[in-house]
mmCIF file of C-alpha atoms and ligand atoms in Angstrom:
data_model
loop_
_atom_site.group_PDB
_atom_site.id
_atom_site.type_symbol
_atom_site.label_atom_id
_atom_site.label_comp_id
_atom_site.label_asym_id
_atom_site.label_seq_id
_atom_site.Cartn_x
_atom_site.Cartn_y
_atom_site.Cartn_z
ATOM 1 C CA MET A 1 230.671 173.853 175.045
ATOM 2 C CA SER A 2 229.986 172.777 171.539
ATOM 3 C CA ARG A 3 232.233 173.567 168.745
ATOM 4 C CA ILE A 4 230.881 172.727 165.364
ATOM 5 C CA THR A 5 232.841 173.123 162.196
ATOM 6 C CA HIS A 6 231.982 172.992 158.567
ATOM 7 C CA SER A 7 235.484 172.002 157.877
ATOM 8 C CA THR A 8 236.785 168.420 158.722
ATOM 9 C CA PRO A 9 239.778 168.588 161.079
ATOM 10 C CA SER A 10 240.669 164.991 162.049
ATOM 11 C CA ARG A 11 239.838 165.126 165.737
ATOM 12 C CA SER A 12 239.865 161.787 167.506
ATOM 13 C CA ASP A 13 237.427 162.872 170.130
ATOM 14 C CA ASP A 14 234.633 163.659 167.582
ATOM 15 C CA SER A 15 231.589 161.724 168.278
ATOM 16 C CA LEU A 16 230.292 162.250 164.789
ATOM 17 C CA ARG A 17 232.017 163.285 161.590
ATOM 18 C CA LEU A 18 230.666 163.593 158.060
ATOM 19 C CA ASP A 19 233.158 164.178 155.145
ATOM 20 C CA ALA A 20 231.472 165.474 152.015
ATOM 21 C CA VAL A 21 228.402 163.415 152.378
ATOM 22 C CA SER A 22 225.770 163.500 149.405
ATOM 23 C CA ARG A 23 222.677 161.478 148.877
ATOM 24 C CA VAL A 24 221.009 161.500 145.524
ATOM 25 C CA TYR A 25 217.744 159.669 145.120
ATOM 26 C CA GLY A 26 217.073 158.075 141.683
ATOM 27 C CA THR A 27 219.050 158.467 138.588
ATOM 28 C CA GLY A 28 219.028 160.760 135.518
ATOM 29 C CA GLU A 29 216.487 163.519 134.837
ATOM 30 C CA GLY A 30 214.199 162.680 137.824
ATOM 31 C CA SER A 31 217.023 162.444 140.367
ATOM 32 C CA VAL A 32 216.881 164.482 143.562
ATOM 33 C CA THR A 33 220.061 165.576 145.445
ATOM 34 C CA ALA A 34 218.658 165.528 148.973
ATOM 35 C CA LEU A 35 222.175 166.079 150.539
ATOM 36 C CA ASN A 36 224.798 168.108 148.784
ATOM 37 C CA ASN A 37 228.421 167.703 150.097
ATOM 38 C CA VAL A 38 227.675 168.119 153.755
ATOM 39 C CA SER A 39 230.737 168.082 156.077
ATOM 40 C CA LEU A 40 230.537 168.615 159.820
ATOM 41 C CA SER A 41 232.100 167.372 163.049
ATOM 42 C CA LEU A 42 230.660 167.227 166.514
ATOM 43 C CA PRO A 43 232.928 166.681 169.565
ATOM 44 C CA ALA A 44 231.665 164.287 172.265
ATOM 45 C CA GLY A 45 229.082 165.698 174.593
ATOM 46 C CA THR A 46 227.320 167.968 171.986
ATOM 47 C CA PHE A 47 223.593 168.666 171.700
ATOM 48 C CA VAL A 48 222.872 169.946 168.233
ATOM 49 C CA ALA A 49 219.583 170.608 166.572
ATOM 50 C CA VAL A 50 219.088 170.471 162.809
ATOM 51 C CA MET A 51 216.420 172.779 161.261
ATOM 52 C CA GLY A 52 215.340 173.689 157.738
ATOM 53 C CA PRO A 53 212.332 173.905 155.540
ATOM 54 C CA SER A 54 210.428 170.745 154.719
ATOM 55 C CA GLY A 55 212.304 168.902 152.050
ATOM 56 C CA SER A 56 215.632 170.508 152.870
ATOM 57 C CA GLY A 57 217.274 167.102 153.624
ATOM 58 C CA LYS A 58 216.953 166.951 157.592
ATOM 59 C CA SER A 59 215.731 163.370 157.667
ATOM 60 C CA THR A 60 218.101 162.243 154.925
ATOM 61 C CA LEU A 61 221.097 163.859 156.809
ATOM 62 C CA LEU A 62 220.058 162.020 160.037
ATOM 63 C CA GLN A 63 219.520 158.699 158.244
ATOM 64 C CA CYS A 64 222.897 158.809 156.455
ATOM 65 C CA ALA A 65 224.743 159.902 159.796
ATOM 66 C CA ALA A 66 222.939 157.083 161.679
ATOM 67 C CA GLY A 67 223.570 154.207 159.079
ATOM 68 C CA LEU A 68 219.937 153.785 158.394
ATOM 69 C CA ASP A 69 220.637 154.879 154.835
ATOM 70 C CA ARG A 70 223.850 154.890 152.794
ATOM 71 C CA PRO A 71 225.330 158.190 151.482
ATOM 72 C CA SER A 72 225.916 158.165 147.542
ATOM 73 C CA SER A 73 229.234 159.549 148.364
ATOM 74 C CA GLY A 74 231.312 160.800 151.344
ATOM 75 C CA ARG A 75 232.250 159.167 154.529
ATOM 76 C CA VAL A 76 230.599 158.972 157.996
ATOM 77 C CA PHE A 77 232.586 158.388 161.205
ATOM 78 C CA VAL A 78 230.961 157.708 164.531
ATOM 79 C CA ASP A 79 233.093 157.698 167.640
ATOM 80 C CA GLY A 80 236.283 157.663 165.318
ATOM 81 C CA GLN A 81 235.133 154.588 163.468
ATOM 82 C CA GLU A 82 234.154 154.701 159.854
ATOM 83 C CA MET A 83 230.622 153.610 159.180
ATOM 84 C CA ALA A 84 230.792 149.983 157.907
ATOM 85 C CA LYS A 85 230.600 149.631 154.197
ATOM 86 C CA GLY A 86 229.923 146.270 152.773
ATOM 87 C CA SER A 87 227.031 144.041 153.919
ATOM 88 C CA GLU A 88 223.736 145.230 155.481
ATOM 89 C CA ALA A 89 224.525 142.917 158.544
ATOM 90 C CA LYS A 90 227.868 144.676 159.098
ATOM 91 C CA LEU A 91 226.124 148.024 158.981
ATOM 92 C CA THR A 92 223.473 146.801 161.401
ATOM 93 C CA ARG A 93 226.044 145.688 163.947
ATOM 94 C CA PHE A 94 227.850 148.881 163.664
ATOM 95 C CA ARG A 95 224.562 150.814 164.353
ATOM 96 C CA ARG A 96 223.444 148.696 167.251
ATOM 97 C CA LYS A 97 226.870 149.239 169.039
ATOM 98 C CA ARG A 98 227.349 152.831 168.587
ATOM 99 C CA ILE A 99 224.084 154.557 167.705
ATOM 100 C CA GLY A 100 220.564 155.193 169.273
ATOM 101 C CA PHE A 101 217.566 156.509 167.090
ATOM 102 C CA ILE A 102 214.458 157.992 168.371
ATOM 103 C CA PHE A 103 211.592 158.441 165.754
ATOM 104 C CA GLN A 104 208.524 160.927 165.728
ATOM 105 C CA HIS A 105 206.093 158.188 166.171
ATOM 106 C CA PHE A 106 207.962 156.122 168.766
ATOM 107 C CA ASN A 107 208.076 152.862 166.630
ATOM 108 C CA LEU A 108 207.398 150.636 169.611
ATOM 109 C CA LEU A 109 206.085 147.141 168.973
ATOM 110 C CA PRO A 110 202.346 147.027 170.174
ATOM 111 C CA MET A 111 202.329 143.446 171.213
ATOM 112 C CA LEU A 112 205.385 143.826 173.414
ATOM 113 C CA THR A 113 205.494 145.161 177.048
ATOM 114 C CA VAL A 114 207.561 148.227 177.798
ATOM 115 C CA GLU A 115 210.386 146.091 179.201
ATOM 116 C CA GLN A 116 210.303 143.811 176.088
ATOM 117 C CA ASN A 117 210.336 146.788 173.770
ATOM 118 C CA VAL A 118 213.468 148.262 175.619
ATOM 119 C CA THR A 119 215.412 144.953 175.553
ATOM 120 C CA LEU A 120 214.497 144.187 171.966
ATOM 121 C CA PRO A 121 217.635 145.561 170.279
ATOM 122 C CA LEU A 122 219.771 143.534 172.634
ATOM 123 C CA ARG A 123 217.775 140.391 171.961
ATOM 124 C CA LEU A 124 218.029 141.069 168.146
ATOM 125 C CA SER A 125 221.728 141.398 168.400
ATOM 126 C CA GLY A 126 221.887 138.010 170.012
ATOM 127 C CA ARG A 127 222.774 139.299 173.472
ATOM 128 C CA LYS A 128 220.991 138.293 176.693
ATOM 129 C CA PRO A 129 218.481 140.960 177.620
ATOM 130 C CA ASP A 130 220.105 142.557 180.706
ATOM 131 C CA ARG A 131 216.866 143.196 182.685
ATOM 132 C CA ARG A 132 218.670 145.041 185.495
ATOM 133 C CA ARG A 133 219.985 147.555 183.027
ATOM 134 C CA ALA A 134 216.431 147.877 181.437
ATOM 135 C CA HIS A 135 215.030 148.532 184.704
ATOM 136 C CA ALA A 136 217.744 151.164 185.480
ATOM 137 C CA VAL A 137 217.226 153.020 182.142
ATOM 138 C CA LEU A 138 213.445 152.839 182.547
ATOM 139 C CA ASP A 139 213.842 154.389 186.013
ATOM 140 C CA ARG A 140 215.850 157.049 184.447
ATOM 141 C CA VAL A 141 212.984 158.082 182.141
ATOM 142 C CA GLY A 142 210.475 157.855 184.940
ATOM 143 C CA LEU A 143 208.855 154.693 183.895
ATOM 144 C CA GLY A 144 210.248 152.181 186.261
ATOM 145 C CA GLY A 145 206.625 151.304 187.395
ATOM 146 C CA ARG A 146 205.381 150.424 183.951
ATOM 147 C CA LEU A 147 207.540 147.350 182.921
ATOM 148 C CA GLY A 148 204.591 145.195 182.149
ATOM 149 C CA HIS A 149 202.407 147.787 180.380
ATOM 150 C CA LEU A 150 201.564 147.736 176.674
ATOM 151 C CA PRO A 151 202.384 150.793 174.527
ATOM 152 C CA SER A 152 198.602 151.283 174.177
ATOM 153 C CA GLU A 153 198.314 151.738 177.940
ATOM 154 C CA LEU A 154 200.598 154.680 177.985
ATOM 155 C CA SER A 155 200.317 158.319 176.878
ATOM 156 C CA GLY A 156 202.347 159.558 173.956
ATOM 157 C CA GLY A 157 204.840 161.280 176.066
ATOM 158 C CA GLN A 158 205.341 158.000 178.062
ATOM 159 C CA GLN A 159 205.647 156.057 174.857
ATOM 160 C CA GLN A 160 208.356 158.386 173.668
ATOM 161 C CA ARG A 161 210.116 157.935 176.811
ATOM 162 C CA VAL A 162 210.132 154.219 176.387
ATOM 163 C CA ALA A 163 211.549 154.781 173.112
ATOM 164 C CA ILE A 164 214.252 156.772 174.472
ATOM 165 C CA ALA A 165 214.977 154.115 177.117
ATOM 166 C CA ARG A 166 215.413 151.720 174.329
ATOM 167 C CA ALA A 167 217.730 153.940 172.402
ATOM 168 C CA LEU A 168 220.014 154.320 175.479
ATOM 169 C CA LEU A 169 220.139 150.835 176.648
ATOM 170 C CA THR A 170 223.237 150.077 174.665
ATOM 171 C CA GLU A 171 224.810 153.382 175.878
ATOM 172 C CA PRO A 172 225.320 154.639 172.367
ATOM 173 C CA ARG A 173 227.834 157.400 171.801
ATOM 174 C CA VAL A 174 225.451 159.343 169.471
ATOM 175 C CA VAL A 175 221.663 159.514 169.806
ATOM 176 C CA PHE A 176 219.772 160.706 166.803
ATOM 177 C CA ALA A 177 216.202 162.011 167.012
ATOM 178 C CA ASP A 178 213.977 163.007 164.106
ATOM 179 C CA GLU A 179 211.281 165.310 165.291
ATOM 180 C CA PRO A 180 211.047 163.466 168.673
ATOM 181 C CA THR A 181 208.571 165.947 170.098
ATOM 182 C CA GLY A 182 206.473 166.343 166.890
ATOM 183 C CA ALA A 183 203.697 164.152 168.119
ATOM 184 C CA LEU A 184 203.600 165.459 171.699
ATOM 185 C CA ASP A 185 201.844 168.082 173.922
ATOM 186 C CA THR A 186 204.184 170.777 175.302
ATOM 187 C CA ARG A 187 204.708 169.350 178.658
ATOM 188 C CA SER A 188 205.703 165.833 177.328
ATOM 189 C CA ALA A 189 207.878 167.516 174.958
ATOM 190 C CA ARG A 190 209.765 169.394 177.750
ATOM 191 C CA ASP A 191 210.256 165.988 179.551
ATOM 192 C CA VAL A 192 211.606 164.501 176.328
ATOM 193 C CA LEU A 193 213.901 167.445 175.740
ATOM 194 C CA ALA A 194 215.117 167.518 179.336
ATOM 195 C CA LEU A 195 215.955 163.709 179.038
ATOM 196 C CA LEU A 196 217.965 164.395 175.789
ATOM 197 C CA GLN A 197 219.844 167.218 177.567
ATOM 198 C CA GLU A 198 220.753 164.898 180.414
ATOM 199 C CA CYS A 199 222.186 162.437 177.954
ATOM 200 C CA VAL A 200 224.719 165.046 176.930
ATOM 201 C CA ARG A 201 225.305 166.820 180.369
ATOM 202 C CA VAL A 202 225.276 163.810 182.682
ATOM 203 C CA HIS A 203 226.354 160.998 180.389
ATOM 204 C CA GLY A 204 228.568 162.807 177.803
ATOM 205 C CA GLN A 205 226.698 161.337 174.869
ATOM 206 C CA SER A 206 225.958 163.429 171.681
ATOM 207 C CA VAL A 207 222.452 164.136 170.486
ATOM 208 C CA VAL A 208 221.425 165.187 166.854
ATOM 209 C CA MET A 209 217.896 166.179 166.806
ATOM 210 C CA VAL A 210 215.783 167.325 163.921
ATOM 211 C CA THR A 211 212.916 169.678 164.911
ATOM 212 C CA HIS A 212 210.555 172.263 163.420
ATOM 213 C CA ASP A 213 210.106 173.895 166.778
ATOM 214 C CA PRO A 214 212.411 176.885 167.760
ATOM 215 C CA VAL A 215 211.680 176.171 171.427
ATOM 216 C CA ALA A 216 212.708 172.589 171.150
ATOM 217 C CA ALA A 217 215.920 173.799 169.243
ATOM 218 C CA SER A 218 216.650 176.142 172.027
ATOM 219 C CA TYR A 219 217.435 173.138 174.392
ATOM 220 C CA ALA A 220 220.336 172.379 172.098
ATOM 221 C CA ASP A 221 223.952 173.842 172.362
ATOM 222 C CA SER A 222 223.818 174.910 168.886
ATOM 223 C CA VAL A 223 221.598 174.723 165.637
ATOM 224 C CA LEU A 224 222.647 173.757 162.103
ATOM 225 C CA PHE A 225 220.464 175.130 159.462
ATOM 226 C CA LEU A 226 219.819 173.248 156.025
ATOM 227 C CA ALA A 227 218.444 174.619 152.917
ATOM 228 C CA ASP A 228 218.114 172.560 149.692
ATOM 229 C CA GLY A 229 220.472 169.702 150.942
ATOM 230 C CA GLU A 230 223.238 172.233 151.990
ATOM 231 C CA LEU A 231 224.440 173.409 155.348
ATOM 232 C CA VAL A 232 223.740 177.162 155.174
ATOM 233 C CA GLY A 233 224.340 178.414 158.727
ATOM 234 C CA ARG A 234 224.738 177.604 162.438
ATOM 235 C CA MET A 235 223.907 179.311 165.660
ATOM 236 C CA GLU A 236 225.507 178.751 168.949
ATOM 237 C CA ARG A 237 223.625 178.889 172.297
ATOM 238 C CA PRO A 238 220.267 179.515 170.497
ATOM 239 C CA THR A 239 217.277 181.081 171.985
ATOM 240 C CA ALA A 240 213.733 180.346 170.699
ATOM 241 C CA GLU A 241 213.368 183.857 169.468
ATOM 242 C CA ALA A 242 216.664 183.974 167.587
ATOM 243 C CA VAL A 243 215.966 180.553 165.850
ATOM 244 C CA ALA A 244 212.410 181.759 164.974
ATOM 245 C CA GLU A 245 213.823 184.842 163.244
ATOM 246 C CA ARG A 246 216.710 182.898 161.574
ATOM 247 C CA MET A 247 214.029 180.394 160.100
ATOM 248 C CA THR A 248 211.918 183.277 158.679
ATOM 249 C CA HIS A 249 214.774 184.596 156.851
ATOM 250 C CA LEU A 250 216.038 181.151 155.716
ATOM 251 C CA GLY A 251 212.710 180.863 153.730
ATOM 252 C CA ASP A 252 213.494 184.064 151.924
ATOM 253 C CA GLU A 253 216.984 182.892 151.305
ATOM 254 C CA VAL A 254 215.958 179.738 149.864
ATOM 255 C CA ALA A 255 213.490 181.410 147.581
ATOM 256 C CA ARG A 256 216.246 183.826 146.305
ATOM 257 C CA ARG A 257 218.690 180.873 145.820
ATOM 258 C CA ARG A 258 216.148 179.185 143.638
ATOM 259 C CA VAL A 259 215.342 182.120 141.627
ATOM 260 C CA THR A 260 219.158 182.788 141.041
ATOM 261 C CA ALA A 261 219.617 179.035 140.135
ATOM 262 C CA GLY A 262 216.694 179.313 137.720
ATOM 263 C CA ALA A 263 214.706 176.657 139.513
HETATM 264 P P1 ADP B 301 213.203 166.836 155.238
HETATM 265 O O1 ADP B 301 213.231 165.820 156.416
HETATM 266 O O2 ADP B 301 213.990 168.034 155.557
HETATM 267 O O3 ADP B 301 211.835 167.252 155.074
HETATM 268 P P2 ADP B 301 214.022 164.725 153.455
HETATM 269 O O4 ADP B 301 215.394 164.483 153.848
HETATM 270 O O5 ADP B 301 212.951 163.906 153.813
HETATM 271 O O6 ADP B 301 213.592 166.315 153.979
HETATM 272 O O7 ADP B 301 213.987 164.889 151.921
HETATM 273 C C1 ADP B 301 214.876 165.723 151.174
HETATM 274 C C2 ADP B 301 214.694 165.659 149.705
HETATM 275 O O8 ADP B 301 214.700 164.294 149.192
HETATM 276 C C3 ADP B 301 213.210 166.061 149.326
HETATM 277 O O9 ADP B 301 213.164 166.643 148.020
HETATM 278 C C4 ADP B 301 212.387 164.566 149.218
HETATM 279 O O10 ADP B 301 211.374 164.673 148.436
HETATM 280 C C5 ADP B 301 213.529 163.790 148.630
HETATM 281 N N1 ADP B 301 213.470 162.405 149.253
HETATM 282 C C6 ADP B 301 213.486 161.889 150.354
HETATM 283 N N2 ADP B 301 213.538 160.591 150.514
HETATM 284 C C7 ADP B 301 213.313 160.093 149.205
HETATM 285 C C8 ADP B 301 213.229 158.889 148.566
HETATM 286 N N3 ADP B 301 213.222 157.754 149.324
HETATM 287 N N4 ADP B 301 213.135 158.707 147.279
HETATM 288 C C9 ADP B 301 213.128 159.864 146.385
HETATM 289 N N5 ADP B 301 213.207 161.148 147.070
HETATM 290 C C10 ADP B 301 213.329 161.148 148.303
HETATM 291 MG MG1 MG B 302 211.980 164.910 157.688
#
């Protein structure tokens, strides 16, 4: 089961670890602290949801953890390896090898077929597109019969499953998803959530998913709550009802914190 700690024990089997990660946008008076000193560690095979009010830093957390953005301070470890510092190319290589990312609006290339979209990351990293593996992973998401289709010929749910296949092709240790069901109907959302669960239960990957939806969060093993860029709580074995209740109180807590801080 998931064990998420706010402290930072050095566990070698952590799939993800953040040590005092902060992200400040801008400088001086107008600067915004989107993430404030966030530490967490996720053992391999963990499905965690990240929730919090709009603007609480969820996307920033995901992007810093996934190497799509660089923290202003602090360190990120994926699969025991510290996130590459230095050149953009180094960071990109690091990301391609260890991390999968799923976006709310799929981010498929409209001119490429399903198969070409899925193999694109391999081709971009100079590797031969392994078509057999692409077909296997498309089978896994139920789209083995759609290899030659364009994204525009698919439903939203199908497009998101293509994006999942693309994220899984390199067998990343951690899959990040920012509101992956935000643009989907209930049934497609359930398919996507079941696939993410399968990553964890069957393939031992870890999934970190931002969501607004308590029902989506209930598919995770645990939920982390963010407010004003800080981790303010967590819930193990969440139910949709318990998450919804906690979110209601989180709004009140944030308002109280701001009044106390004079904001
Ligand atoms: P969430 O995903 O929880 O809605 P974000 O991580 O997108 O929150 O944003 C957290 C805070 O950082 C917000 O106050 C937002 O306005 C600010 N922010 C996010 N991205 C940028 C940026 N590129 N430049 C300046 N401020 C940003
Ligand atoms: Mg966001």
